[in-house]
């Protein structure tokens, strides 16, 4: 759906994006993670043809960008660096204007589509109020509504939950999951690990303009071959498992061996109390921290 | 797409406030003339103003002459300066472009909307002035041409329409400068001020003998030539030159605007 090859953007002396090769496949919810200033928005702008790459290529729905925008963009819904609307017009009027501006906005179905989309993003009640009376969260929802108006095959969302409250973030997450279940591919950028971890099926990590990681989330979170045990009886466990314990942190032990059931049976048969036990999985945070260079003063990922 | 752009223009409160303000000065002048009965001496003051005390139906021309040197170009500079930069500043430009609206088409639609705005403003000012002039000012059908012969009311009407067209065309140079600047900056204010600076420089150079070689090329040079439409017979030379000069400005500046806008990074 989106494929970039060695995509690079230089602003004067600043290398904003440096040799990024993305591969977003149909059916992904792709999380594009990176700290503020790491180049997410610049990459999104190049994908959409707003900014011209210094070097490298972009293929959007099989079309080379920016040339193929006329063919590709009608099937793409986008939110780039915050929403924008004409403040003196209502949310509805804004959606209608944008729809009428380009190809594919069939007039006959326009009102119906606007109604449906306002309902989807939770603005049904305020759709007739002028946008200048909207809160930041409401504007964000309106922007998302505009992206959804023509039922795009691909959604490109740059920090879609900015400015939303926790309830709003959950609603957006559920909406995106619903759209994904109905076949929409989603590419979203975020600086929030938790957001990506809860929502995405595939992750790309950007660190100061470079793509340092791109993988399916399930693979990143695969078991590590070790088991985590919580027990109050450290000394006895230590005696029993001698040598297999790799790490201790209070009650928490990390034990070599990928079979939690076998380890559990062993501990219990020896009368050692176990409060918690399971295979060790790396969290996305650990993966990301390992992938980004944390030695720099510029911390790789902010939460 | 052009229709949408026009409806956007018509739905903006700013459009109507600007037109209201453009009407305010001529109307004030008409009221003052009617109350004091003191017209400027023939040959001084804005064109046609000395005649309107006798014939109020000539007031549309006087009103256009009043707004032409300053008010109208300011309005045009502000409006055209806002056209692209305003969308950039509010962030709507990026959403238009990914909608997708082609950059060339967007620029053309903006230009059409600027021309429509000028035409609308000029027509409304002329119409208002006709009503105000008929109500408040003289009603002797004078209809004297600038050359001293008499024009029929039909001739006056036709030539007024021509004058409206010429004045609209005269504003295209300013509009093109402002539109070019509007593609260069994300600040509508900067674009409008830049265009105004250009105009003020042009007006100043027109008064300076040392700038004589430049004068035929200054965008404001032939603005007041619309008066020539009311000579008998019509004196076409300056009008034709005026139209030609505006055409050159439009082609060159819009070419530059197009070249810039279609290749620029939209980072707003
Ligand atoms: N228009 C611009 N001119 C110069 N530098 C820019 C511009 N836009 C972004 N940058 C720089 O490029 C880098 C990446 O910015 P951005 O893509 O906005 O990051 P993110 O969206 O991940 O926060 C930053 O260092 C930023 O300062
Ligand atoms: Mg950003």
Coordinates of C-alpha atoms and ligand atoms in Angstrom, one line a residue:
Chain A
X1 CA 0.0 0.0 0.0
X2 CA 2.9 2.3 0.8
X3 CA 6.4 1.5 -0.3
X4 CA 9.3 3.9 0.0
X5 CA 12.8 3.4 -1.2
X6 CA 15.7 5.2 0.5
X7 CA 13.5 8.2 1.0
X8 CA 15.5 11.2 2.1
X9 CA 14.6 14.8 2.8
X10 CA 17.1 17.6 3.6
X11 CA 16.0 21.0 4.8
X12 CA 19.1 23.1 4.3
X13 CA 21.6 21.5 6.7
X14 CA 19.0 19.5 8.5
X15 CA 18.6 15.9 7.4
X16 CA 15.0 15.4 8.4
X17 CA 14.5 12.0 6.9
X18 CA 17.4 9.8 6.0
X19 CA 17.1 6.8 3.7
X20 CA 13.8 5.5 4.9
X21 CA 12.4 2.3 3.2
X22 CA 8.9 1.7 4.5
X23 CA 6.8 -1.3 3.5
X24 CA 3.2 -1.0 4.6
X25 CA 1.1 -4.0 3.4
X26 CA -2.6 -4.3 2.7
X27 CA -4.4 -5.1 5.9
X28 CA -1.7 -3.7 8.3
X29 CA -2.3 -1.3 11.1
X30 CA 1.1 0.2 10.8
X31 CA 2.5 2.2 13.7
X32 CA 5.1 4.7 12.8
X33 CA 6.9 5.5 16.0
X34 CA 9.4 8.2 16.7
X35 CA 10.2 11.0 19.1
X36 CA 9.2 14.6 18.4
X37 CA 11.3 15.9 15.6
X38 CA 12.4 12.4 14.3
X39 CA 10.9 13.0 10.9
X40 CA 7.4 11.4 11.0
X41 CA 5.5 14.3 9.7
X42 CA 8.0 15.0 7.0
X43 CA 7.8 11.3 5.9
X44 CA 4.0 11.5 5.8
X45 CA 4.1 14.7 3.8
X46 CA 6.4 13.1 1.2
X47 CA 4.1 10.0 1.0
X48 CA 1.2 12.3 0.2
X49 CA 3.1 14.4 -2.3
X50 CA 3.1 17.6 -0.2
X51 CA 6.8 17.7 0.2
X52 CA 9.2 16.6 -2.5
X53 CA 11.8 14.2 -1.5
X54 CA 15.5 15.2 -1.9
X55 CA 16.1 11.6 -3.1
X56 CA 14.4 8.3 -3.0
X57 CA 11.0 7.1 -4.2
X58 CA 7.5 6.7 -2.9
X59 CA 4.9 4.4 -4.2
X60 CA 1.4 5.0 -2.8
X61 CA -1.2 2.4 -3.8
X62 CA 1.2 1.4 -6.6
X63 CA 1.5 5.0 -8.0
X64 CA 4.7 6.9 -7.9
X65 CA 4.3 10.1 -5.8
X66 CA 3.9 13.0 -6.3
X67 CA 3.1 12.3 -10.0
X68 CA 0.5 9.6 -9.3
X69 CA -1.4 11.6 -6.7
X70 CA -4.4 12.1 -9.0
X71 CA -4.9 8.4 -9.2
X72 CA -3.8 7.3 -5.7
X73 CA -5.0 10.1 -3.4
X74 CA -8.8 9.7 -4.0
X75 CA -8.5 6.4 -2.3
X76 CA -6.5 7.7 0.7
X77 CA -7.8 9.5 3.7
X78 CA -5.3 11.7 5.5
X79 CA -4.7 13.6 8.7
X80 CA -1.4 15.5 8.6
X81 CA 0.0 17.4 11.6
X82 CA -3.3 18.3 13.2
X83 CA -6.7 19.1 11.7
X84 CA -7.6 22.3 9.8
X85 CA -10.9 23.8 8.8
X86 CA -12.5 27.0 7.9
X87 CA -13.4 28.4 11.3
X88 CA -16.4 30.5 10.2
X89 CA -18.1 27.5 8.7
X90 CA -19.8 24.6 10.5
X91 CA -18.3 21.2 10.6
X92 CA -20.8 20.0 8.1
X93 CA -20.1 22.8 5.7
X94 CA -16.4 22.1 5.9
X95 CA -16.9 18.5 5.1
X96 CA -19.3 19.4 2.2
X97 CA -16.8 21.9 0.8
X98 CA -13.9 19.6 0.9
X99 CA -16.0 16.8 -0.7
X100 CA -17.1 19.1 -3.5
X101 CA -13.6 20.3 -4.2
X102 CA -12.2 17.2 -5.8
X103 CA -13.0 14.0 -7.7
X104 CA -15.1 11.2 -6.3
X105 CA -17.2 13.4 -4.0
X106 CA -20.6 12.3 -5.5
X107 CA -23.1 15.0 -4.7
X108 CA -26.1 12.7 -4.5
X109 CA -24.6 10.8 -1.6
X110 CA -22.9 13.7 0.1
X111 CA -25.3 14.5 2.8
X112 CA -25.7 10.9 3.7
X113 CA -22.0 10.3 3.9
X114 CA -21.5 13.4 6.0
X115 CA -24.2 12.3 8.4
X116 CA -22.6 8.8 8.7
X117 CA -19.1 10.2 9.2
X118 CA -20.2 12.7 11.9
X119 CA -21.9 9.9 13.7
X120 CA -18.8 7.7 13.4
X121 CA -16.5 10.3 14.9
X122 CA -19.0 11.4 17.6
X123 CA -19.8 14.9 16.2
X124 CA -23.4 14.3 15.2
X125 CA -24.7 16.8 17.7
X126 CA -22.3 19.6 17.0
X127 CA -22.0 19.3 13.2
X128 CA -24.0 22.5 12.6
X129 CA -21.9 24.7 14.9
X130 CA -19.2 26.8 13.5
X131 CA -15.7 25.2 13.8
X132 CA -14.4 28.2 15.8
X133 CA -16.6 27.0 18.7
X134 CA -14.9 23.5 18.6
X135 CA -12.4 22.3 21.1
X136 CA -9.1 20.8 20.0
X137 CA -10.5 17.3 20.4
X138 CA -13.6 18.1 18.4
X139 CA -11.4 19.6 15.6
X140 CA -9.3 16.4 15.6
X141 CA -12.5 14.3 15.3
X142 CA -13.6 16.5 12.4
X143 CA -10.3 16.1 10.7
X144 CA -10.6 12.3 11.1
X145 CA -14.2 12.6 9.7
X146 CA -12.9 14.4 6.6
X147 CA -10.4 11.6 6.1
X148 CA -13.1 9.0 6.3
X149 CA -15.6 10.8 4.0
X150 CA -15.1 8.7 0.9
X151 CA -14.4 5.4 2.5
X152 CA -10.7 5.3 1.6
X153 CA -8.8 2.0 1.2
X154 CA -5.9 3.5 3.1
X155 CA -5.8 5.9 6.1
X156 CA -2.6 7.9 6.7
X157 CA -2.9 9.5 10.1
X158 CA -0.2 11.7 11.6
X159 CA -0.6 11.7 15.4
X160 CA -4.4 11.1 15.2
X161 CA -5.0 11.2 19.0
X162 CA -3.2 14.5 19.7
X163 CA -5.4 16.7 21.8
X164 CA -7.9 14.0 22.7
X165 CA -8.9 13.0 26.2
X166 CA -8.4 9.3 27.3
X167 CA -12.0 8.6 26.5
X168 CA -11.6 10.1 23.1
X169 CA -8.4 8.2 22.5
X170 CA -10.3 4.9 23.3
X171 CA -13.1 5.8 20.9
X172 CA -10.7 6.6 18.1
X173 CA -8.9 3.3 18.7
X174 CA -12.1 1.4 18.6
X175 CA -13.1 3.2 15.4
X176 CA -9.8 2.4 13.7
X177 CA -10.1 -1.2 14.8
X178 CA -13.6 -1.3 13.3
X179 CA -12.4 0.2 10.0
X180 CA -9.5 -2.2 9.9
X181 CA -11.8 -5.1 10.5
X182 CA -13.8 -3.9 7.4
X183 CA -10.7 -3.9 5.3
X184 CA -9.1 -0.5 5.6
X185 CA -5.3 -0.4 5.9
X186 CA -4.1 2.1 8.5
X187 CA -0.8 3.9 8.7
X188 CA -0.5 6.0 11.8
X189 CA 2.4 7.9 13.2
X190 CA 2.7 8.4 16.9
X191 CA 5.2 9.3 19.6
X192 CA 3.2 7.2 22.1
X193 CA 4.5 3.6 22.6
X194 CA 1.4 2.5 24.4
X195 CA -0.9 3.7 21.6
X196 CA 1.0 1.7 19.0
X197 CA 1.3 -1.3 21.2
X198 CA -2.4 -1.5 21.8
X199 CA -3.5 -0.9 18.2
X200 CA -0.9 -1.8 15.6
X201 CA 0.0 -5.1 13.9
X202 CA 3.2 -3.8 12.5
X203 CA 5.7 -1.3 13.7
X204 CA 8.3 1.0 12.2
X205 CA 10.6 3.0 14.4
X206 CA 12.2 6.2 13.3
X207 CA 15.2 7.6 15.2
X208 CA 16.5 11.0 14.1
X209 CA 15.4 10.5 10.5
X210 CA 16.5 6.9 10.2
X211 CA 14.2 3.8 10.2
X212 CA 15.9 1.6 12.8
X213 CA 13.3 -1.1 13.0
X214 CA 10.4 -2.4 10.9
X215 CA 8.6 -5.6 12.0
X216 CA 5.4 -7.3 12.9
X217 CA 4.4 -6.6 16.4
X218 CA 3.8 -10.2 17.1
X219 CA 7.3 -11.1 16.1
X220 CA 8.8 -8.4 18.3
X221 CA 6.8 -9.7 21.2
X222 CA 7.6 -13.4 20.7
X223 CA 8.7 -15.3 23.8
X224 CA 12.4 -14.8 24.5
X225 CA 13.0 -18.4 25.6
X226 CA 13.1 -17.4 29.3
X227 CA 10.5 -17.7 32.0
X228 CA 9.6 -15.1 34.6
X229 CA 8.8 -16.4 38.1
X230 CA 7.6 -14.5 41.1
X231 CA 8.2 -16.3 44.4
X232 CA 8.6 -15.3 48.0
X233 CA 10.9 -18.3 48.6
X234 CA 14.0 -17.0 46.8
X235 CA 16.6 -19.0 48.7
X236 CA 14.9 -22.3 48.1
X237 CA 14.3 -21.5 44.5
X238 CA 17.9 -20.5 44.1
X239 CA 19.0 -23.8 45.5
X240 CA 16.7 -25.8 43.3
X241 CA 17.3 -23.9 40.0
X242 CA 21.0 -23.2 40.7
X243 CA 22.6 -21.7 37.6
X244 CA 19.4 -21.2 35.6
X245 CA 18.5 -17.9 37.3
X246 CA 19.7 -15.2 35.1
X247 CA 18.4 -12.2 36.9
X248 CA 16.8 -11.3 40.2
X249 CA 14.8 -8.3 41.1
X250 CA 13.2 -8.8 44.6
X251 CA 10.6 -11.6 44.2
X252 CA 11.0 -11.5 40.4
X253 CA 13.3 -14.1 38.9
X254 CA 14.2 -14.6 35.2
X255 CA 14.9 -18.2 34.6
X256 CA 16.5 -19.8 31.5
X257 CA 14.1 -22.3 29.8
X258 CA 11.2 -21.7 27.5
X259 CA 8.7 -24.2 29.1
X260 CA 6.8 -22.5 31.9
X261 CA 4.7 -25.5 32.6
X262 CA 7.7 -27.7 33.3
X263 CA 9.3 -25.1 35.5
X264 CA 6.1 -24.7 37.4
X265 CA 5.7 -28.4 38.1
X266 CA 9.3 -28.5 39.3
X267 CA 8.9 -25.6 41.7
X268 CA 5.6 -26.7 43.1
X269 CA 6.6 -30.4 43.6
X270 CA 9.4 -29.0 45.7
X271 CA 7.0 -27.0 47.8
X272 CA 8.2 -23.6 46.6
X273 CA 5.4 -21.0 46.5
X274 CA 4.8 -19.3 43.2
X275 CA 2.8 -16.1 42.9
X276 CA 3.2 -15.5 39.2
X277 CA 4.8 -17.4 36.4
X278 CA 4.9 -17.0 32.6
X279 CA 7.1 -16.9 29.5
X280 CA 9.2 -13.7 29.2
X281 CA 8.1 -11.4 26.4
X282 CA 9.9 -8.2 25.5
X283 CA 7.8 -5.1 25.7
X284 CA 7.7 -2.8 22.8
X285 CA 9.5 -0.2 25.0
X286 CA 12.4 -2.6 25.5
X287 CA 12.6 -3.3 21.8
X288 CA 12.4 0.3 20.9
X289 CA 15.0 1.4 23.4
X290 CA 17.3 -1.3 22.2
X291 CA 16.9 -0.3 18.6
X292 CA 17.3 3.5 19.2
X293 CA 20.6 4.9 20.3
X294 CA 20.0 5.9 23.9
X295 CA 23.5 7.0 24.6
X296 CA 22.7 10.4 23.0
X297 CA 21.2 13.1 25.1
X298 CA 18.3 13.0 22.7
X299 CA 16.3 10.2 24.2
X300 CA 14.9 7.9 21.5
X301 CA 11.4 7.6 22.6
X302 CA 9.3 9.8 24.8
X303 CA 6.3 8.4 26.6
Chain B
X1 CA -14.0 23.3 -8.2
X2 CA -14.0 26.9 -9.4
X3 CA -17.7 27.1 -8.4
X4 CA -16.7 25.8 -4.9
X5 CA -14.0 28.4 -4.7
X6 CA -16.5 31.1 -5.6
X7 CA -19.0 30.0 -3.1
X8 CA -16.2 30.0 -0.4
X9 CA -15.5 33.6 -1.4
X10 CA -19.2 34.6 -1.2
X11 CA -19.7 32.9 2.2
X12 CA -16.8 34.7 3.8
X13 CA -17.9 37.5 6.1
X14 CA -14.7 39.3 5.1
X15 CA -15.8 39.6 1.5
X16 CA -18.9 41.6 2.4
X17 CA -17.2 43.7 5.0
X18 CA -14.6 44.8 2.5
X19 CA -17.3 45.6 -0.1
X20 CA -19.2 47.6 2.6
X21 CA -16.1 49.6 3.4
X22 CA -15.4 50.2 -0.3
X23 CA -18.9 51.7 -0.5
X24 CA -18.5 53.8 2.6
X25 CA -16.2 56.5 1.2
X26 CA -18.1 57.3 -2.0
X27 CA -21.4 57.4 -0.1
X28 CA -19.9 59.8 2.5
X29 CA -18.7 62.0 -0.4
X30 CA -22.2 62.0 -1.9
X31 CA -23.7 63.0 1.4
X32 CA -21.2 65.8 1.9
X33 CA -21.8 67.1 -1.6
X34 CA -25.5 67.0 -1.2
X35 CA -25.5 68.7 2.2
X36 CA -22.9 71.5 1.4
X37 CA -23.6 71.8 -2.3
X38 CA -19.9 72.5 -2.7
X39 CA -18.4 70.6 -5.6
X40 CA -14.8 70.7 -6.5
X41 CA -13.9 73.1 -9.2
X42 CA -14.1 71.5 -12.7
X43 CA -10.7 70.0 -13.4
X44 CA -9.7 69.4 -9.8
X45 CA -10.5 66.6 -7.4
X46 CA -11.4 63.0 -8.6
X47 CA -12.7 62.7 -12.1
X48 CA -16.4 63.4 -12.7
X49 CA -16.9 64.8 -9.2
X50 CA -17.5 68.3 -10.4
X51 CA -20.2 67.1 -12.7
X52 CA -22.3 65.1 -10.3
X53 CA -23.9 68.1 -8.5
X54 CA -25.7 68.7 -11.7
X55 CA -26.2 65.1 -12.9
X56 CA -26.3 62.5 -10.1
X57 CA -26.4 59.6 -12.5
X58 CA -22.8 60.3 -13.3
X59 CA -21.9 59.5 -9.7
X60 CA -21.0 55.8 -10.3
X61 CA -18.1 57.1 -12.3
X62 CA -17.1 59.5 -9.7
X63 CA -17.3 56.7 -7.1
X64 CA -15.1 54.5 -9.1
X65 CA -12.6 57.3 -9.5
X66 CA -12.6 57.8 -5.7
X67 CA -11.9 54.2 -4.8
X68 CA -9.5 53.5 -7.7
X69 CA -6.2 55.0 -6.5
X70 CA -6.1 53.5 -3.0
X71 CA -9.1 51.7 -1.6
X72 CA -9.7 49.2 -4.3
X73 CA -6.1 48.2 -4.8
X74 CA -5.7 47.7 -1.0
X75 CA -8.8 45.5 -1.0
X76 CA -7.5 43.5 -4.0
X77 CA -4.0 43.2 -2.4
X78 CA -5.5 41.9 0.9
X79 CA -7.9 39.5 -0.9
X80 CA -5.4 38.1 -3.4
X81 CA -2.6 38.0 -0.8
X82 CA -4.8 35.9 1.4
X83 CA -5.8 33.5 -1.4
X84 CA -3.0 30.8 -1.0
X85 CA -1.2 32.1 2.1
X86 CA -4.5 32.2 4.0
X87 CA -5.1 28.5 3.2
X88 CA -1.5 27.8 4.2
X89 CA -1.8 29.6 7.5
X90 CA -5.0 27.9 8.5
X91 CA -3.6 24.6 7.4
X92 CA -6.4 23.9 4.9
X93 CA -4.0 24.0 2.0
X94 CA -2.5 20.6 2.8
X95 CA -6.0 19.1 3.0
X96 CA -7.0 20.6 -0.3
X97 CA -3.9 19.2 -2.0
X98 CA -4.3 15.7 -0.6
X99 CA -8.1 15.8 -1.4
X100 CA -6.5 15.9 -4.2
X101 CA -6.9 19.2 -5.9
X102 CA -4.2 19.8 -8.5
X103 CA -1.9 22.7 -7.7
X104 CA -2.4 24.4 -11.1
X105 CA -6.2 24.1 -10.8
X106 CA -6.1 25.5 -7.3
X107 CA -4.1 28.5 -8.5
X108 CA -6.5 29.1 -11.4
X109 CA -9.5 28.8 -9.1
X110 CA -7.9 31.3 -6.8
X111 CA -7.3 33.7 -9.7
X112 CA -10.9 33.4 -10.9
X113 CA -12.1 34.0 -7.4
X114 CA -10.0 37.2 -7.2
X115 CA -11.3 38.5 -10.5
X116 CA -14.9 37.7 -9.4
X117 CA -14.3 39.6 -6.2
X118 CA -13.0 42.7 -8.0
X119 CA -15.9 42.6 -10.5
X120 CA -18.4 42.1 -7.7
X121 CA -16.9 45.0 -5.7
X122 CA -16.8 47.4 -8.6
X123 CA -20.3 46.5 -9.7
X124 CA -21.7 46.9 -6.3
X125 CA -19.9 50.2 -5.8
X126 CA -21.2 51.5 -9.1
X127 CA -24.8 50.3 -8.4
X128 CA -24.8 51.8 -4.9
X129 CA -23.4 55.1 -6.3
X130 CA -26.1 55.2 -8.9
X131 CA -28.8 54.8 -6.3
X132 CA -27.1 57.3 -3.9
X133 CA -26.4 59.8 -6.8
X134 CA -29.9 59.6 -8.1
X135 CA -31.4 60.2 -4.7
X136 CA -29.1 62.8 -3.3
X137 CA -27.5 64.7 -6.2
X138 CA -28.5 66.7 -9.2
X139 CA -31.1 65.5 -11.7
X140 CA -30.4 67.6 -14.7
X141 CA -29.5 65.2 -17.5
X142 CA -26.2 66.7 -18.2
X143 CA -24.2 63.7 -19.6
X144 CA -21.5 65.9 -20.9
X145 CA -18.5 64.0 -22.2
X146 CA -15.1 65.0 -20.9
X147 CA -14.5 66.6 -24.3
X148 CA -17.5 68.9 -23.9
X149 CA -20.0 67.3 -26.3
X150 CA -23.1 65.6 -25.1
X151 CA -23.5 61.8 -24.6
X152 CA -26.8 60.1 -24.7
X153 CA -27.8 58.1 -21.6
X154 CA -27.3 54.9 -23.6
X155 CA -23.8 56.0 -24.5
X156 CA -23.1 56.7 -20.8
X157 CA -24.5 53.3 -19.8
X158 CA -22.4 51.4 -22.3
X159 CA -19.3 53.3 -21.4
X160 CA -19.9 52.8 -17.7
X161 CA -20.0 49.1 -18.3
X162 CA -16.7 49.3 -20.3
X163 CA -15.2 51.4 -17.5
X164 CA -16.2 48.7 -15.0
X165 CA -14.5 46.1 -17.2
X166 CA -11.4 48.3 -17.6
X167 CA -11.1 48.9 -13.9
X168 CA -11.4 45.2 -13.1
X169 CA -8.6 44.5 -15.6
X170 CA -6.5 47.3 -14.1
X171 CA -6.6 45.5 -10.8
X172 CA -5.2 42.2 -12.3
X173 CA -1.6 43.4 -12.1
X174 CA -1.9 44.0 -8.3
X175 CA -3.8 40.8 -7.9
X176 CA -1.0 38.9 -9.7
X177 CA 1.7 40.4 -7.6
X178 CA -0.3 39.6 -4.4
X179 CA -1.0 36.1 -5.7
X180 CA 2.7 35.4 -6.4
X181 CA 3.7 36.6 -3.0
X182 CA 0.9 34.5 -1.5
X183 CA 2.5 31.4 -2.9
X184 CA 5.9 32.5 -1.6
X185 CA 4.9 33.0 2.0
X186 CA 2.6 31.4 4.5
X187 CA 1.6 34.8 5.9
X188 CA -1.3 36.5 4.2
X189 CA -0.4 39.8 5.8
X190 CA 3.1 39.7 4.4
X191 CA 1.8 39.0 0.9
X192 CA -0.7 41.8 1.1
X193 CA 1.9 44.3 2.4
X194 CA 4.4 43.3 -0.2
X195 CA 1.9 43.9 -3.0
X196 CA 1.0 47.3 -1.4
X197 CA 4.6 48.3 -1.1
X198 CA 4.9 47.6 -4.9
X199 CA 1.9 49.8 -5.6
X200 CA 3.0 52.6 -3.4
X201 CA 6.4 52.5 -5.1
X202 CA 4.7 52.6 -8.5
X203 CA 2.5 55.5 -7.6
X204 CA 5.5 57.4 -6.2
X205 CA 7.6 56.8 -9.3
X206 CA 4.8 58.1 -11.4
X207 CA 5.1 61.6 -9.8
X208 CA 8.9 61.6 -10.2
X209 CA 10.3 63.2 -13.4
X210 CA 13.5 61.3 -13.0
X211 CA 11.7 58.0 -13.3
X212 CA 10.3 58.9 -16.7
X213 CA 11.9 56.0 -18.5
X214 CA 10.1 53.6 -16.1
X215 CA 6.7 55.2 -16.1
X216 CA 5.2 53.4 -19.2
X217 CA 5.9 50.1 -17.4
X218 CA 4.5 50.9 -14.0
X219 CA 1.3 49.0 -13.1
X220 CA -0.6 52.0 -11.9
X221 CA 0.3 54.1 -15.0
X222 CA -2.9 53.7 -17.0
X223 CA -5.4 53.2 -14.2
X224 CA -7.1 56.5 -14.6
X225 CA -7.3 56.1 -18.3
X226 CA -10.8 54.8 -17.9
X227 CA -11.8 58.5 -18.1
X228 CA -10.8 58.4 -21.7
X229 CA -13.8 56.2 -22.4
X230 CA -15.9 59.3 -21.8
X231 CA -14.1 61.4 -24.4
X232 CA -15.9 62.0 -27.7
X233 CA -14.8 60.0 -29.6
X234 CA -13.3 57.5 -27.2
X235 CA -9.6 57.9 -26.9
X236 CA -8.4 54.4 -27.1
X237 CA -4.6 54.7 -27.0
X238 CA -3.9 54.6 -23.3
X239 CA -6.7 52.2 -22.6
X240 CA -5.2 49.7 -25.0
X241 CA -1.8 50.2 -23.5
X242 CA -3.2 49.8 -20.1
X243 CA -4.8 46.5 -21.0
X244 CA -1.6 45.3 -22.7
X245 CA 0.5 46.3 -19.7
X246 CA -1.8 44.5 -17.3
X247 CA -1.7 41.4 -19.5
X248 CA 2.1 41.4 -19.4
X249 CA 2.1 41.7 -15.6
X250 CA -0.5 38.9 -15.3
X251 CA 1.4 36.5 -17.6
X252 CA 4.8 37.1 -16.1
X253 CA 3.7 37.2 -12.4
X254 CA 1.3 34.3 -12.6
X255 CA 3.8 32.3 -14.6
X256 CA 6.2 32.8 -11.7
X257 CA 3.5 32.0 -9.2
X258 CA 2.7 28.8 -11.0
X259 CA 6.3 27.8 -11.3
X260 CA 6.8 28.3 -7.6
X261 CA 3.6 26.8 -6.4
X262 CA 3.7 23.6 -8.4
X263 CA 7.2 22.7 -7.2
X264 CA 7.2 23.9 -3.7
X265 CA 7.2 21.9 -0.5
X266 CA 4.0 22.5 1.4
X267 CA 5.1 22.4 5.0
X268 CA 2.3 24.5 6.4
Ligands
LIG1 N1 9.9 23.3 6.9 C1 11.0 22.9 7.6 N2 12.1 23.6 7.5 C2 13.2 23.2 8.1 N3 13.3 22.1 8.9 C3 12.2 21.4 9.1 C4 11.0 21.7 8.5 N4 10.0 20.8 8.8 C5 10.6 20.0 9.7 N5 11.9 20.3 9.9 C6 12.9 19.6 10.7 O1 12.9 18.2 10.3 C7 12.9 17.4 11.5 C8 11.8 16.4 11.5 O2 10.6 17.1 11.7 P1 9.1 16.4 11.7 O3 9.0 15.6 10.4 O4 8.1 17.5 11.9 O5 9.2 15.4 12.9 P2 8.0 14.7 13.7 O6 6.8 14.8 13.0 O7 8.5 13.3 13.9 O8 7.9 15.4 15.1 C9 13.0 18.3 12.7 O9 14.3 18.4 13.0 C10 12.5 19.6 12.2 O10 13.1 20.7 12.9
LIG2 MG1 4.9 15.6 13.6

